[in-house]
Coordinates of C-alpha atoms in Angstrom, one line a residue:
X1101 CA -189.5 -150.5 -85.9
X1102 CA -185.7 -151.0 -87.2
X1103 CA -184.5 -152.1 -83.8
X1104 CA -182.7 -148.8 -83.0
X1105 CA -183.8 -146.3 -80.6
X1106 CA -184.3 -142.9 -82.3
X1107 CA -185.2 -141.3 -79.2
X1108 CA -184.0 -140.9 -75.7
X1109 CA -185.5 -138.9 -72.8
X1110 CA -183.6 -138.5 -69.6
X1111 CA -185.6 -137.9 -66.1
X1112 CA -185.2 -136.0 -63.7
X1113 CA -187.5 -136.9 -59.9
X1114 CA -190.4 -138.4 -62.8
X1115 CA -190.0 -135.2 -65.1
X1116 CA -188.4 -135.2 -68.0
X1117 CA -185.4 -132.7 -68.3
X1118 CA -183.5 -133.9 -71.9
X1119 CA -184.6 -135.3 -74.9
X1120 CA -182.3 -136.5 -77.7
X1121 CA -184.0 -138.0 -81.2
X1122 CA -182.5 -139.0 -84.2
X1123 CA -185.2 -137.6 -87.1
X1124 CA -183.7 -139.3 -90.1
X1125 CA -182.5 -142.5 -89.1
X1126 CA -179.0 -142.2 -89.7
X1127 CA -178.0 -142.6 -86.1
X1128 CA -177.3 -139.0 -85.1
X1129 CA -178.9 -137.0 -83.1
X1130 CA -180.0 -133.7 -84.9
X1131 CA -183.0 -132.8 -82.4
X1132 CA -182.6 -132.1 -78.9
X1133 CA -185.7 -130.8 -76.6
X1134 CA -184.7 -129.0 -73.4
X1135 CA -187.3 -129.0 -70.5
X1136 CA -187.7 -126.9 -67.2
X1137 CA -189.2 -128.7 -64.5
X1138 CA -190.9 -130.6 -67.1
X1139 CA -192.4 -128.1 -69.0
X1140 CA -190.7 -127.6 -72.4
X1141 CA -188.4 -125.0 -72.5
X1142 CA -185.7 -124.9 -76.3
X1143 CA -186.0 -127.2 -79.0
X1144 CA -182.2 -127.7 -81.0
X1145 CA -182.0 -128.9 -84.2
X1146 CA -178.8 -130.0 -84.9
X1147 CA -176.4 -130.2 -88.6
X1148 CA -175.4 -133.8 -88.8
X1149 CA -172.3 -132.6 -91.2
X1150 CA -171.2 -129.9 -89.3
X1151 CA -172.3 -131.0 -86.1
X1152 CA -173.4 -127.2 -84.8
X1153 CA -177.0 -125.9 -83.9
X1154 CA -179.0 -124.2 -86.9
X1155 CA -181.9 -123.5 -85.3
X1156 CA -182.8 -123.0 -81.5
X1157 CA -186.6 -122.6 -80.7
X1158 CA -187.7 -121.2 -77.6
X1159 CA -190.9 -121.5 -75.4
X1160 CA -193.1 -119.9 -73.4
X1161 CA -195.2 -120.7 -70.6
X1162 CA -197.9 -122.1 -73.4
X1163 CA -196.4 -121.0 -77.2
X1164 CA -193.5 -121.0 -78.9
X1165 CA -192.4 -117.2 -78.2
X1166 CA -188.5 -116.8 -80.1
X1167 CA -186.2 -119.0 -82.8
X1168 CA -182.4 -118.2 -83.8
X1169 CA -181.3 -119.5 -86.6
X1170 CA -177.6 -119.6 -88.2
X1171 CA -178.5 -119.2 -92.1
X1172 CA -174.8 -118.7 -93.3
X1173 CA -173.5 -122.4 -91.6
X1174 CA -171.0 -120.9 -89.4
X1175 CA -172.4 -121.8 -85.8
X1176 CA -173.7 -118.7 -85.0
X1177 CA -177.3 -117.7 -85.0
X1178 CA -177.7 -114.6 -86.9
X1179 CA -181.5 -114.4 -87.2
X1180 CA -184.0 -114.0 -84.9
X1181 CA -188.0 -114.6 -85.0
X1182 CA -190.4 -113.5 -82.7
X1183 CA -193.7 -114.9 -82.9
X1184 CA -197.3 -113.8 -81.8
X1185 CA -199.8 -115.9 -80.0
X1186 CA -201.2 -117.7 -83.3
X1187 CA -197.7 -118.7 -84.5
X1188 CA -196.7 -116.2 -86.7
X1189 CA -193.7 -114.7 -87.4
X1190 CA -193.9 -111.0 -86.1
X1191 CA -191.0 -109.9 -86.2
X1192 CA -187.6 -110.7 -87.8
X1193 CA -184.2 -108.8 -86.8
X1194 CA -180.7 -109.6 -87.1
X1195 CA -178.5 -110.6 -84.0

């Protein structure tokens, strides 16, 4: 432990609705979990240069189901994945 807090979670009525976490210590937050009445809903990561999402995962009722992802660094997701029930990538497409 370093003394700062890497992650916060915000409740909401005991569930948790926003989580923030800083994964490489440099004191910005490049990982942010969205929930739905506590259940895990998009996972954000987050350029700490440019500030803008790169990758947005989304979830299911029990898997991850979708990710965008911007692969040129312009802010826009341009890529999608959508995965089966093991994990995999099943299909790619542009956006």
């Amino acid at each position: 432990f370093n003394g700062t807090f890497e992650t916060e979670v915000y409740y909401e009525h005991g569930n948790p609705f926003s989580q923030k976490s800083d994964t490489t210590g440099d004191g910005f937050k490049d990982y942010e979990v969205k929930y739905k009445h506590g259940v895990l809903e998009t996972i954000t990561f987050i350029d700490p240069e440019s500030k803008m999402s790169i990758k947005i995962q989304k979830f299911g009722p029990f898997k991850l189901e979708q990710a965008e992802a911007d692969t040129t660094g312009d802010g826009v997701m341009d890529i999608v994945y959508e995965y089966n029930s093991i994990g995999d990538v099943a299909k790619q497409s542009q956006k």
